[in-house]
Coordinates of C-alpha atoms and ligand atoms in Angstrom, one line a residue:
X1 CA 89.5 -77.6 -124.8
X2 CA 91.3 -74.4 -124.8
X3 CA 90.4 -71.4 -122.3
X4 CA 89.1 -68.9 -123.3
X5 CA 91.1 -65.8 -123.3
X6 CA 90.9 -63.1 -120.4
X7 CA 88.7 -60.0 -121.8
X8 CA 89.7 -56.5 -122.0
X9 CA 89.9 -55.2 -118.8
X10 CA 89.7 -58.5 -116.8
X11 CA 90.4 -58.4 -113.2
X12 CA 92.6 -61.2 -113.2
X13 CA 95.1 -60.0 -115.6
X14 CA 95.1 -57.0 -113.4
X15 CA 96.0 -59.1 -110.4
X16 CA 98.5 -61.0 -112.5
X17 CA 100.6 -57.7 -113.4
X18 CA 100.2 -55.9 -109.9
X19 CA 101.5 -59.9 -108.4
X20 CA 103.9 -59.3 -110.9
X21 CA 105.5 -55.8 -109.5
X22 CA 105.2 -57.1 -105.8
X23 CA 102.1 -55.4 -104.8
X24 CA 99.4 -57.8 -103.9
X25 CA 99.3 -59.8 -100.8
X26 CA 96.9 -62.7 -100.2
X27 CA 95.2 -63.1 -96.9
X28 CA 93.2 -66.4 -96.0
X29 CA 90.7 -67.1 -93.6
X30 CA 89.1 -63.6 -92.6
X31 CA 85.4 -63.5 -91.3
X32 CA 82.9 -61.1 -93.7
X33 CA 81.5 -59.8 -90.9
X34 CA 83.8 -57.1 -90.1
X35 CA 87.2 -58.7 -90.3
X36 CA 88.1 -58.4 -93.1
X37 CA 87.4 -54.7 -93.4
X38 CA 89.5 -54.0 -90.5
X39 CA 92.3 -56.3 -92.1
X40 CA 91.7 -53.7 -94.8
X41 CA 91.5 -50.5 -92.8
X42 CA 94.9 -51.5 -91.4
X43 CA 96.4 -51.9 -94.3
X44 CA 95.5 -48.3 -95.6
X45 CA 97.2 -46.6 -92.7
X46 CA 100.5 -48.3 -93.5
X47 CA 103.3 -46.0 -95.2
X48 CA 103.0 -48.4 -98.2
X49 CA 99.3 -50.2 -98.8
X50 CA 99.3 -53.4 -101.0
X51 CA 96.4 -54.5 -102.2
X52 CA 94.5 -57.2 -100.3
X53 CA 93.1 -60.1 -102.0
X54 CA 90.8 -62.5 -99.5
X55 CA 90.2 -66.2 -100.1
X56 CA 89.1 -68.7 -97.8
X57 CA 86.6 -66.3 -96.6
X58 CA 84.6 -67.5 -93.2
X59 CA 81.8 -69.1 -94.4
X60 CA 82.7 -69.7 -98.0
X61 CA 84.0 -71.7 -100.0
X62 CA 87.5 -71.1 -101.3
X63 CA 87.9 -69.2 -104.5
X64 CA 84.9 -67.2 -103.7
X65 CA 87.1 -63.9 -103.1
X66 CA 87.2 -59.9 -102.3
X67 CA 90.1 -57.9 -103.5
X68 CA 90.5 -54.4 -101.4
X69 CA 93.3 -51.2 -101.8
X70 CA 93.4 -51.7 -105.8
X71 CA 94.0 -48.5 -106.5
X72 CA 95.9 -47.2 -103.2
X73 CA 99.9 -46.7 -104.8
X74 CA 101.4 -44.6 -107.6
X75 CA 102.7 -48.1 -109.2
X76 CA 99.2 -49.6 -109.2
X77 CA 97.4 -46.4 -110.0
X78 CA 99.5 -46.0 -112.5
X79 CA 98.7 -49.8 -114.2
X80 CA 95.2 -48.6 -114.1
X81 CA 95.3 -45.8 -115.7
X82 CA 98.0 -47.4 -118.7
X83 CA 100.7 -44.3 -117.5
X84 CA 103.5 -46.8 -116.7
X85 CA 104.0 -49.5 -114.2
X86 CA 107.1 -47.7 -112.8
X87 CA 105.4 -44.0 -111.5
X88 CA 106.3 -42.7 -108.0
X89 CA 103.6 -39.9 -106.4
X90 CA 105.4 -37.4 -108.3
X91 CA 105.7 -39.1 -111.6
X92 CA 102.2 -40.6 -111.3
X93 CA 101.3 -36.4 -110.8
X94 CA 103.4 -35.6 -113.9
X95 CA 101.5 -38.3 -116.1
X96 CA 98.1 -37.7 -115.2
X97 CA 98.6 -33.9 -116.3
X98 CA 96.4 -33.0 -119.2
X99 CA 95.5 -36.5 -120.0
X100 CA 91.7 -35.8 -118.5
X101 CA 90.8 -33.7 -121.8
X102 CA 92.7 -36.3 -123.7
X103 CA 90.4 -39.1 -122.4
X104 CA 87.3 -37.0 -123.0
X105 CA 88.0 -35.6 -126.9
X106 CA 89.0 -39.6 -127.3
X107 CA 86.3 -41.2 -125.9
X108 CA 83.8 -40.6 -129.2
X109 CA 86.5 -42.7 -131.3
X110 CA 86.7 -45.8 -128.4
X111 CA 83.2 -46.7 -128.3
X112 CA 82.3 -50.0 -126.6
X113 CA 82.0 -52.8 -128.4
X114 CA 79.2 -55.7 -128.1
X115 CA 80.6 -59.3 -128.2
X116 CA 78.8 -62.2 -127.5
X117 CA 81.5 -64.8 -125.1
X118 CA 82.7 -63.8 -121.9
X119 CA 83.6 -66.1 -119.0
X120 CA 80.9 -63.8 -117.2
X121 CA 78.2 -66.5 -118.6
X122 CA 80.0 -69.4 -116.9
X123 CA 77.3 -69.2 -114.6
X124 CA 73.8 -67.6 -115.2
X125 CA 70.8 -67.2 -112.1
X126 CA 67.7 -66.4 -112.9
X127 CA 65.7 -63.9 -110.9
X128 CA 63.9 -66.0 -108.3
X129 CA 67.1 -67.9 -107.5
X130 CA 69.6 -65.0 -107.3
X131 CA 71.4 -64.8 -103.8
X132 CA 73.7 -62.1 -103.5
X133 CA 74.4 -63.3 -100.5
X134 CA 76.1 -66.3 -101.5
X135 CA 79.4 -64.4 -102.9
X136 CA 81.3 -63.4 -99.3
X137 CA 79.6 -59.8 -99.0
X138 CA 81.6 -57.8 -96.0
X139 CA 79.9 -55.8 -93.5
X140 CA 83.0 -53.3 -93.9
X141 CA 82.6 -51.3 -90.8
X142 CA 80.7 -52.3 -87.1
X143 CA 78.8 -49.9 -87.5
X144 CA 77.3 -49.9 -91.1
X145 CA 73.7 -51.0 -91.4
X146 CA 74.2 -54.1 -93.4
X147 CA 76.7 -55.7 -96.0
X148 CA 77.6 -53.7 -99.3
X149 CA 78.5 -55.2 -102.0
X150 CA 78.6 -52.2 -104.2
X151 CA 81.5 -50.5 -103.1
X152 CA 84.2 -50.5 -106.0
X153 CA 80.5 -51.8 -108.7
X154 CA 80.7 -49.9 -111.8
X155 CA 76.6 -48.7 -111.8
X156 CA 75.0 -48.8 -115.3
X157 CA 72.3 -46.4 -116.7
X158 CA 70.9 -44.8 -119.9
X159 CA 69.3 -41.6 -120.6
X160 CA 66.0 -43.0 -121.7
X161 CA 65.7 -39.9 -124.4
X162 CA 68.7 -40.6 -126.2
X163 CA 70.0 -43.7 -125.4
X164 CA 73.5 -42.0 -123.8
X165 CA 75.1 -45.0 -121.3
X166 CA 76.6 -43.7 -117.7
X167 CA 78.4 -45.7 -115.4
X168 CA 79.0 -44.4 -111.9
X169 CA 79.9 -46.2 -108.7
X170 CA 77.1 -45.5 -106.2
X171 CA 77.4 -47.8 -102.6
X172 CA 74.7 -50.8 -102.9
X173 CA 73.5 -52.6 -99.8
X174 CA 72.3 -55.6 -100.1
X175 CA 68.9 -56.3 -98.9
X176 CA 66.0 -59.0 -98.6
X177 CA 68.4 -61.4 -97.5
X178 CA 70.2 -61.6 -100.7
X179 CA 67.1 -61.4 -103.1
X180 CA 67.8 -57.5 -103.6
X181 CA 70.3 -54.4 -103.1
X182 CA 69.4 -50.6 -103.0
X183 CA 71.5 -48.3 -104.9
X184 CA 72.3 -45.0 -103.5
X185 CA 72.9 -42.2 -106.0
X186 CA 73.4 -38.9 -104.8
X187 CA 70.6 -37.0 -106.4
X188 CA 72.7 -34.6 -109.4
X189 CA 74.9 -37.8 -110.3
X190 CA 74.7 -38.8 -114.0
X191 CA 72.7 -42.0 -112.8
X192 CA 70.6 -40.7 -110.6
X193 CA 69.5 -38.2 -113.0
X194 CA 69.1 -40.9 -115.5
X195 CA 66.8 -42.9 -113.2
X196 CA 65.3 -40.2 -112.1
X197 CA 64.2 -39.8 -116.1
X198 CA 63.2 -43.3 -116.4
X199 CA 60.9 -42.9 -113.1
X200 CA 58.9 -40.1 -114.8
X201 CA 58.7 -41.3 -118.1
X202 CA 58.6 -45.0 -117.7
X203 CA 57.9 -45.7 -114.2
X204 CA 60.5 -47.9 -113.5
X205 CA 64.6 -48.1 -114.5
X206 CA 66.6 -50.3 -116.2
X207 CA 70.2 -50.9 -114.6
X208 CA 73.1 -53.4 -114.7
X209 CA 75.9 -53.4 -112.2
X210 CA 79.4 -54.9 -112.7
X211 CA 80.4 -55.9 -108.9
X212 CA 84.1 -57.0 -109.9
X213 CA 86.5 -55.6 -112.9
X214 CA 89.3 -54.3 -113.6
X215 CA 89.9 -51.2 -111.3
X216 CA 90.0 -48.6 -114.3
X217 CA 86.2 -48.7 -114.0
X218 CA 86.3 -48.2 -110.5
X219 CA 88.6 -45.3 -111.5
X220 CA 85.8 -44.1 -114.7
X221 CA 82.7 -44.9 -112.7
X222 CA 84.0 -43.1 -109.2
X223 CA 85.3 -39.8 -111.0
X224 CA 83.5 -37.4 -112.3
X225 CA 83.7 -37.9 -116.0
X226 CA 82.0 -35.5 -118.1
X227 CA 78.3 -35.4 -118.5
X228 CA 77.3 -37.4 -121.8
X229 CA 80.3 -39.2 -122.4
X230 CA 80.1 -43.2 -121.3
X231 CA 82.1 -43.8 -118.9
X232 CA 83.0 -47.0 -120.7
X233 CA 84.1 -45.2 -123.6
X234 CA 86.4 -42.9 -121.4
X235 CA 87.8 -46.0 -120.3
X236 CA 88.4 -46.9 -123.6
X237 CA 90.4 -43.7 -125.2
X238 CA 92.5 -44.8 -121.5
X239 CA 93.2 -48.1 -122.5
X240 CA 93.4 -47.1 -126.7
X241 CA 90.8 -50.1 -127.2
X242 CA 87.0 -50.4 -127.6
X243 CA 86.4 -52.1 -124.1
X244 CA 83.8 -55.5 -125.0
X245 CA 80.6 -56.0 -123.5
X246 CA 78.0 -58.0 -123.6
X247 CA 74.3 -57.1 -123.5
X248 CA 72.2 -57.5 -120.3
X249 CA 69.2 -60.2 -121.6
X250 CA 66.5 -58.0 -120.3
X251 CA 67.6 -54.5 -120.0
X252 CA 69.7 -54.4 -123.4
X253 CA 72.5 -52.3 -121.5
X254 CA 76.3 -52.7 -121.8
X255 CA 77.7 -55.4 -119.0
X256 CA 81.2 -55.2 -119.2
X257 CA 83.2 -58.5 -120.7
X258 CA 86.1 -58.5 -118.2
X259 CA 83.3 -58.9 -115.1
X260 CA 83.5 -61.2 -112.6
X261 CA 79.9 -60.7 -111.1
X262 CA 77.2 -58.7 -112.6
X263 CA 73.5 -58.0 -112.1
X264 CA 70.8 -56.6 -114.5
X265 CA 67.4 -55.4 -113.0
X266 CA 64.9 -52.6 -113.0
X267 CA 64.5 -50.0 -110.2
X268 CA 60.9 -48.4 -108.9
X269 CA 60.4 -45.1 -107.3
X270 CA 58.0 -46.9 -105.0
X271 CA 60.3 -49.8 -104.2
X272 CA 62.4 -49.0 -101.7
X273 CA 63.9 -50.8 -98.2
X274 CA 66.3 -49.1 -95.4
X275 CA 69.7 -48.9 -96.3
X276 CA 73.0 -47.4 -94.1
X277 CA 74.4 -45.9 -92.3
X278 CA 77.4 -46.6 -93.6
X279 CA 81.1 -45.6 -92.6
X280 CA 81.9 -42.9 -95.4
X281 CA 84.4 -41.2 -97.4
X282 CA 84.0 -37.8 -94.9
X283 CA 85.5 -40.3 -91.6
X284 CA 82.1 -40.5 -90.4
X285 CA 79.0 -42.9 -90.9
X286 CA 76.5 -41.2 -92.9
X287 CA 73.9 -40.9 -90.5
X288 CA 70.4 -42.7 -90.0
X289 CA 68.7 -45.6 -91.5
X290 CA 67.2 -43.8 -95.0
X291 CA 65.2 -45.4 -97.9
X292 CA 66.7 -46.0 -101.3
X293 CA 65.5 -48.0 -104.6
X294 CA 66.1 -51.7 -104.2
X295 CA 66.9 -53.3 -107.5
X296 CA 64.7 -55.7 -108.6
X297 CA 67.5 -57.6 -109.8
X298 CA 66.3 -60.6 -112.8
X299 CA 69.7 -62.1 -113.3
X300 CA 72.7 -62.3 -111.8
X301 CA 75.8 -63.6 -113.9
X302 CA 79.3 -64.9 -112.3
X303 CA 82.3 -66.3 -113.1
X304 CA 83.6 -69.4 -111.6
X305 CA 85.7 -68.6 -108.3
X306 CA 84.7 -64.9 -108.5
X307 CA 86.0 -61.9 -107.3
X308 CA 84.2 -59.1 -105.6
X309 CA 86.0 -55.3 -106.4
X310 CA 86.1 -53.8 -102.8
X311 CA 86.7 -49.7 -102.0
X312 CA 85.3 -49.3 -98.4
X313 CA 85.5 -45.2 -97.4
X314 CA 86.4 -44.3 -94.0
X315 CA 88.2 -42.0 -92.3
X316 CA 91.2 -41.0 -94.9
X317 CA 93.4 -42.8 -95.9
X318 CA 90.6 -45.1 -97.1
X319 CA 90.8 -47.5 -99.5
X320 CA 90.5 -45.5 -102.4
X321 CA 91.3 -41.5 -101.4
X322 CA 94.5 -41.7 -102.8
X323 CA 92.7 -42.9 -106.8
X324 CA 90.6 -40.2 -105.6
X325 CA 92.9 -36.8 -104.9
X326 CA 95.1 -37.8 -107.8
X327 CA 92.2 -38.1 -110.2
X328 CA 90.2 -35.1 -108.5
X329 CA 93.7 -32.8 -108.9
X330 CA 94.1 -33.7 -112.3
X331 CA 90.7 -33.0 -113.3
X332 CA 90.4 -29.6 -111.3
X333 CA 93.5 -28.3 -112.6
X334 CA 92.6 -29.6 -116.7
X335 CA 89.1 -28.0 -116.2
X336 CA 90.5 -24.9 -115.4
X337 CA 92.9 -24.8 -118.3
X338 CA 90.0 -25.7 -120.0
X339 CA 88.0 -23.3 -119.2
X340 CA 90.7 -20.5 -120.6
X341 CA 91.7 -19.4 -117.1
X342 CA 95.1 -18.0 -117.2
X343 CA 98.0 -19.0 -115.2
X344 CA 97.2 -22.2 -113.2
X345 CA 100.1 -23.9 -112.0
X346 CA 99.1 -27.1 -110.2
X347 CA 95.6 -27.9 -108.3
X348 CA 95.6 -30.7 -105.1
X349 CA 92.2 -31.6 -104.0
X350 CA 93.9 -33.1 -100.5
X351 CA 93.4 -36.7 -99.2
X352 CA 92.3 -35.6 -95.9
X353 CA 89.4 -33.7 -97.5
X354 CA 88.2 -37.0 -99.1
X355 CA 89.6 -35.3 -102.5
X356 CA 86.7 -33.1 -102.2
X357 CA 86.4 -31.0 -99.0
X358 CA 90.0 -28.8 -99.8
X359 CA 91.2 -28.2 -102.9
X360 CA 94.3 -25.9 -103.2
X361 CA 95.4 -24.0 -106.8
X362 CA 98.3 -22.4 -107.5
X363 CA 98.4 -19.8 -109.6
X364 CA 101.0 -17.0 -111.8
X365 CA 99.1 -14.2 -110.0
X366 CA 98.6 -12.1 -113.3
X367 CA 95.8 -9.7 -112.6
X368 CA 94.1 -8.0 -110.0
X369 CA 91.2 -10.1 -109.4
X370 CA 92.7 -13.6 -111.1
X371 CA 93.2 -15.5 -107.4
X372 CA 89.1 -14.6 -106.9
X373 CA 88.3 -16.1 -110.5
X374 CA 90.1 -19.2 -110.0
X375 CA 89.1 -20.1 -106.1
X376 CA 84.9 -19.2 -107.4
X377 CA 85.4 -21.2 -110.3
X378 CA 87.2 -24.1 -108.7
X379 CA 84.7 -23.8 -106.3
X380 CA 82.1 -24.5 -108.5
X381 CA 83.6 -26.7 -111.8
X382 CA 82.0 -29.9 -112.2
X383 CA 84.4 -31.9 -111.3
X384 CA 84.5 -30.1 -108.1
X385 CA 81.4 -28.9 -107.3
X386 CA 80.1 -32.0 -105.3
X387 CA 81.0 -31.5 -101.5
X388 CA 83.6 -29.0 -101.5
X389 CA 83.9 -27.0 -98.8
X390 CA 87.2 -24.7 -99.2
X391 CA 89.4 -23.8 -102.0
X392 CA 92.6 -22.1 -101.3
X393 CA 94.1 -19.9 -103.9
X394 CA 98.0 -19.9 -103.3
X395 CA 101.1 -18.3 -105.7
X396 CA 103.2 -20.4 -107.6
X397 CA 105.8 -20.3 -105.0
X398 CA 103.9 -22.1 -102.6
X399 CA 103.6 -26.2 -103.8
X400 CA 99.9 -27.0 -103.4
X401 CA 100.3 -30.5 -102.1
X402 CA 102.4 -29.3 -99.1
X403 CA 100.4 -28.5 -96.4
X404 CA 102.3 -27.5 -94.3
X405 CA 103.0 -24.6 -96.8
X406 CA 99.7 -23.6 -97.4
X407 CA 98.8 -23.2 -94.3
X408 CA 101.9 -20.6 -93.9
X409 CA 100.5 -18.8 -97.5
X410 CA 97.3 -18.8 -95.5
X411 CA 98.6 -17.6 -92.5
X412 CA 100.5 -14.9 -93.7
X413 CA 99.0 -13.8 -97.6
X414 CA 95.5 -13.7 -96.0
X415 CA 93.2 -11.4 -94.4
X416 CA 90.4 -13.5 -93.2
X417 CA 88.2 -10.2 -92.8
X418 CA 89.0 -9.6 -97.0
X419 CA 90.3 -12.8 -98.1
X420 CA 87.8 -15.3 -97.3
X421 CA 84.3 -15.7 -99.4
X422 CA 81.7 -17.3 -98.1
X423 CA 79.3 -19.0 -100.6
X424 CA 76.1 -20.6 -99.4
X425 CA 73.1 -23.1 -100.7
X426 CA 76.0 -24.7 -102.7
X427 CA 75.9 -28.5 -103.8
X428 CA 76.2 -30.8 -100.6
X429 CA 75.3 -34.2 -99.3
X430 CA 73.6 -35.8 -96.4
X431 CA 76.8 -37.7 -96.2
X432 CA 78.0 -34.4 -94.5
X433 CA 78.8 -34.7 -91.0
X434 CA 77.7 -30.6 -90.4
X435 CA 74.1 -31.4 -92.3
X436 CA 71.4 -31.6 -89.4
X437 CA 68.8 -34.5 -89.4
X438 CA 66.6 -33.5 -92.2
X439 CA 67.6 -30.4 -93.3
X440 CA 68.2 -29.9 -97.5
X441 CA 71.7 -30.8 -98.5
X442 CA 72.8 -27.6 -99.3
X443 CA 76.3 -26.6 -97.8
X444 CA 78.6 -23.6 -97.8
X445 CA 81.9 -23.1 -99.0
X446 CA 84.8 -20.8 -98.7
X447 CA 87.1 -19.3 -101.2
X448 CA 90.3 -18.5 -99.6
X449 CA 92.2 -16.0 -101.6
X450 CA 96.1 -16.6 -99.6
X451 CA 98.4 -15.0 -102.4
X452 CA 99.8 -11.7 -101.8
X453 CA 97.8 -8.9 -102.8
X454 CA 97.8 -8.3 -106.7
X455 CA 98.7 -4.5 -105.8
X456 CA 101.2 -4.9 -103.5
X457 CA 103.1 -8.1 -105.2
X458 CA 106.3 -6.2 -105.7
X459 CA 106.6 -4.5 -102.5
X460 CA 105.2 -7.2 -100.1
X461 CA 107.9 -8.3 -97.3
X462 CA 110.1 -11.0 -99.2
X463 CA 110.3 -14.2 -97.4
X464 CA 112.8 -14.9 -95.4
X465 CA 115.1 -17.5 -96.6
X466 CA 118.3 -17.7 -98.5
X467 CA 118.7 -17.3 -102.2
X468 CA 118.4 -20.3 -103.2
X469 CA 122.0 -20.2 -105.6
X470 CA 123.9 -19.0 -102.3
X471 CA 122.2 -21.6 -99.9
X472 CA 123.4 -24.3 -102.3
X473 CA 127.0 -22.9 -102.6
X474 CA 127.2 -23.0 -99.1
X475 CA 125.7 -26.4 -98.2
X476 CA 128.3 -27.2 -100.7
X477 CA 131.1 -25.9 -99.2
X478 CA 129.5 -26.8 -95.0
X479 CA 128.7 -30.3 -96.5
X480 CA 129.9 -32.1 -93.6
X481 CA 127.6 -29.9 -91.2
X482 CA 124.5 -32.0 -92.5
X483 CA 125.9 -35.5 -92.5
X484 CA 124.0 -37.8 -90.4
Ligands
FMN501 C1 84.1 -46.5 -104.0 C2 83.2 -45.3 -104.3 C3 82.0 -45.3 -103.7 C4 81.1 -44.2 -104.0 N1 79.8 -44.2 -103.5 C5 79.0 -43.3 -103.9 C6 77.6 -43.4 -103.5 O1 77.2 -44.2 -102.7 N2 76.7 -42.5 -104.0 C7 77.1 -41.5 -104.9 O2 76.3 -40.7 -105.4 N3 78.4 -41.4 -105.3 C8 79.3 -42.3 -104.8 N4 80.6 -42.2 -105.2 C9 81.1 -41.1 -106.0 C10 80.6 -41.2 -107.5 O3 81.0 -42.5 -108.0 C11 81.2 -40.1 -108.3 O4 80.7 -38.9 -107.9 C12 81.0 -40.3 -109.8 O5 81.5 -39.2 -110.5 C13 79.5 -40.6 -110.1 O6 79.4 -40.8 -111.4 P1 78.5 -39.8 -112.3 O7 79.2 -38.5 -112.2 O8 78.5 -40.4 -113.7 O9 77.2 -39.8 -111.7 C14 81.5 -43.2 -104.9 C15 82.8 -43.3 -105.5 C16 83.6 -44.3 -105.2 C17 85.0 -44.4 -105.8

């Protein structure tokens, strides 16, 4: 009998090329129970992170397996997203500029496509006898309220008006010893508005999760893809093919072919357990003990020898904050363009912001006024709007990923009594560290205008280092003066 062949955006071809390029390391033998995400959080901190893939897993039988750090290098990021399997940071950067309106006037000509075969049926558990808990779940950090096994899921929904798919990547606990998981959408997210809709016309929600693909839905389903369009779809203009899926038995929505573990089940507004804290994208857990929907999940599909997609937060570098601040960049700085803003010359929504807390956007100061129409609207764009808390407006000479020159444009182009915009009752979390026990999760953010002043551009104090012609004719000729 021949095999049947791996599906569109299988996670084991995906291993296969990133084994292929040197980037994958196997580790055997870690315990779930916190182990294995420290084994994980190690790895992030290195210079170079591989990607971790976990057999022999305490307490399970081999083959039963967690991959972690998927998306965590230019090379792999770079597979994922189909730019090249070659791409440093700066190439990767290069690649990924412009594409995001690409993807998003393609998506209506990649549609997913229904098929009926998948290796996803190999094995097929009906409601009563679904155990989540018997795929190696990690507790990721000691301090997280349970074991999630929706870290790097790709979350299902429809609009229940028009039929319009979503598929974000929400955290999911699992709960009832296996029997259940809660899914926590932040309310505004594209599922949580489409549950939301279910809830108050239907009274319950229909949603299939994918717990295990190939890390381009990770990528789709964690980013903020444009209201409306299917993630799925997205995925597809990314790849240039329809991506297959099968249909959930009982909710009729889209499971994707290429899974290695998927669940399909309805959510109730009144059915809801405990779920976190959790160790989150911010560095910190994400305070108390809080209700969310608990799936009621009626079948739960697998491969043979599966493999759970794992992207634990923490404290950046986490495992996927890198994915993160090169798709959130890339998407600020399109938007913009987009948007008819004149001018913009790079955008870096920084790793130790999460990708979302500071954003920097460089600009060709044109007008009086420009810097202040950029930092607002970056402030506010949709890909951004989520949990910022400061955007920095910088000139073109200053490069936005560089820190450590930002902070000099900020230090010297600013006058925080002029410079600084304060904007409250803005679009927050209570994943936010600042947000007190209870309180609405509104935040504040500022808009730091740090380019010279429009007025004064031509006679503000030039900076103080050589021409750059005459420094390179000298180093030239002083060569030996820097030889190490
Ligand atoms: C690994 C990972 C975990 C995430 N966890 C959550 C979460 O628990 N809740 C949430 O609302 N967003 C979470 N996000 C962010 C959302 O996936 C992201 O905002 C995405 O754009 C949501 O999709 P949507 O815009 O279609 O709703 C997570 C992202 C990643 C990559």
């Amino acid at each position: 009998m021949t095999a049947m062949p791996e599906p569109l955006l299988s996670l084991r071809t995906w291993l296969e090329k990133v084994e292929s390029i040197g980037e994958l390391r196997h580790v055997k033998g870690a315990h779930w129970d916190v182990e294995l995400g420290a084994i994980a959080e190690l790895s992030y901190q290195r210079p170079k992170p591989m990607a971790l893939l976990f057999d022999d897993i305490v307490g399970y039988p081999s083959g039963s397996r967690v991959l972690t750090g998927s998306t965590g290098s230019a090379r792999r990021l770079g597979h994922t997203l189909r730019l090249g399997d070659d791409l440093d940071d700066v190439g990767l950067v290069a690649a990924l500029r412009g594409k995001p309106s690409q993807w998003k006037a393609a998506a209506a000509d990649f549609p997913a496509e229904t098929v009926t075969e998948s290796p996803l049926l190999e094995n097929v558990v009906e409601g009563p006898d679904v155990d989540l808990l018997s795929l190696p779940v990690p507790r990721w950090h000691d301090r997280d309220g349970g074991r999630f096994i929706g870290t790097g899921c790709f979350v299902v929904t429809s609009d229940p008006e028009n039929g319009a798919i979503n598929g974000g990547c929400y955290r999911m606990e699992v709960q009832d010893e296996g029997r259940s998981a809660t899914v926590n959408a932040v309310p505004g997210k594209h599922g949580a508005q489409h549950i939301q809709r279910w809830f108050d016309q239907h009274g319950r929600a229909p949603v299939v999760v994918s717990f295990g693909h190939d890390p381009l839905l990770l990528v789709t389903g964690g980013t903020e893809v444009p209201a409306g369009i299917s993630e799925l779809d997205y995925a597809g203009a990314i790849l240039g093919q329809r991506v297959p899926v099968l249909r959930g038995e009982h909710t009729g929505l889209p499971i994707p072919a290429g899974s290695e573990i998927a669940i399909e089940g309805w959510l109730r507004p009144d059915d809801v357990r405990d779920e976190g804290p959790f160790g989150e994208w911010t560095g910190y857990y994400s305070g108390s003990r809080r209700p969310a929907p608990a799936l009621e999940i009626v079948r739960l599909y697998h491969r043979d020898d599966p493999i759970q997609l794992g992207a634990p937060p923490g404290k950046p570098p986490h495992d996927y904050s890198y994915m993160r601040t090169a798709m959130k960049s890339a998407m600020v700085e399109d938007a913009l363009n987009a948007a008819g803003v004149a001018g913009v010359r790079g955008a870096w929504a920084h790793e130790a912001g999460g990708g979302r807390l500071f954003i920097v956007v460089s600009i060709e100061h044109r007008f009086a006024g420009h810097a202040r129409q950029v930092g607002h609207l970056a402030a506010q764009l949709p890909a951004a709007a989520y949990m910022n808390r400061f955007v920095v407006v910088v000139d073109d000479d200053i490069d936005p990923r560089d820190l450590g020159e930002v902070v000099w444009a900020m230090c010297t182009r600013c006058d925080p009594a002029q410079d600084i915009d304060i904007v409250a009752g803005t679009w927050g979390s209570k994943l936010d560290p600042m947000l007190l026990e209870g309180a609405p999760p509104y935040n504040s953010r500022a808009v730091v205008d740090a380019c010279r002043p429009f007025e004064r551009r031509s006679s503000f104090p030039a900076v103080s280092t050589g021409d750059p012609a005459y420094l390179q004719s000298v180093l030239d000729r002083w060569s030996e003066v820097f030889e190490h």
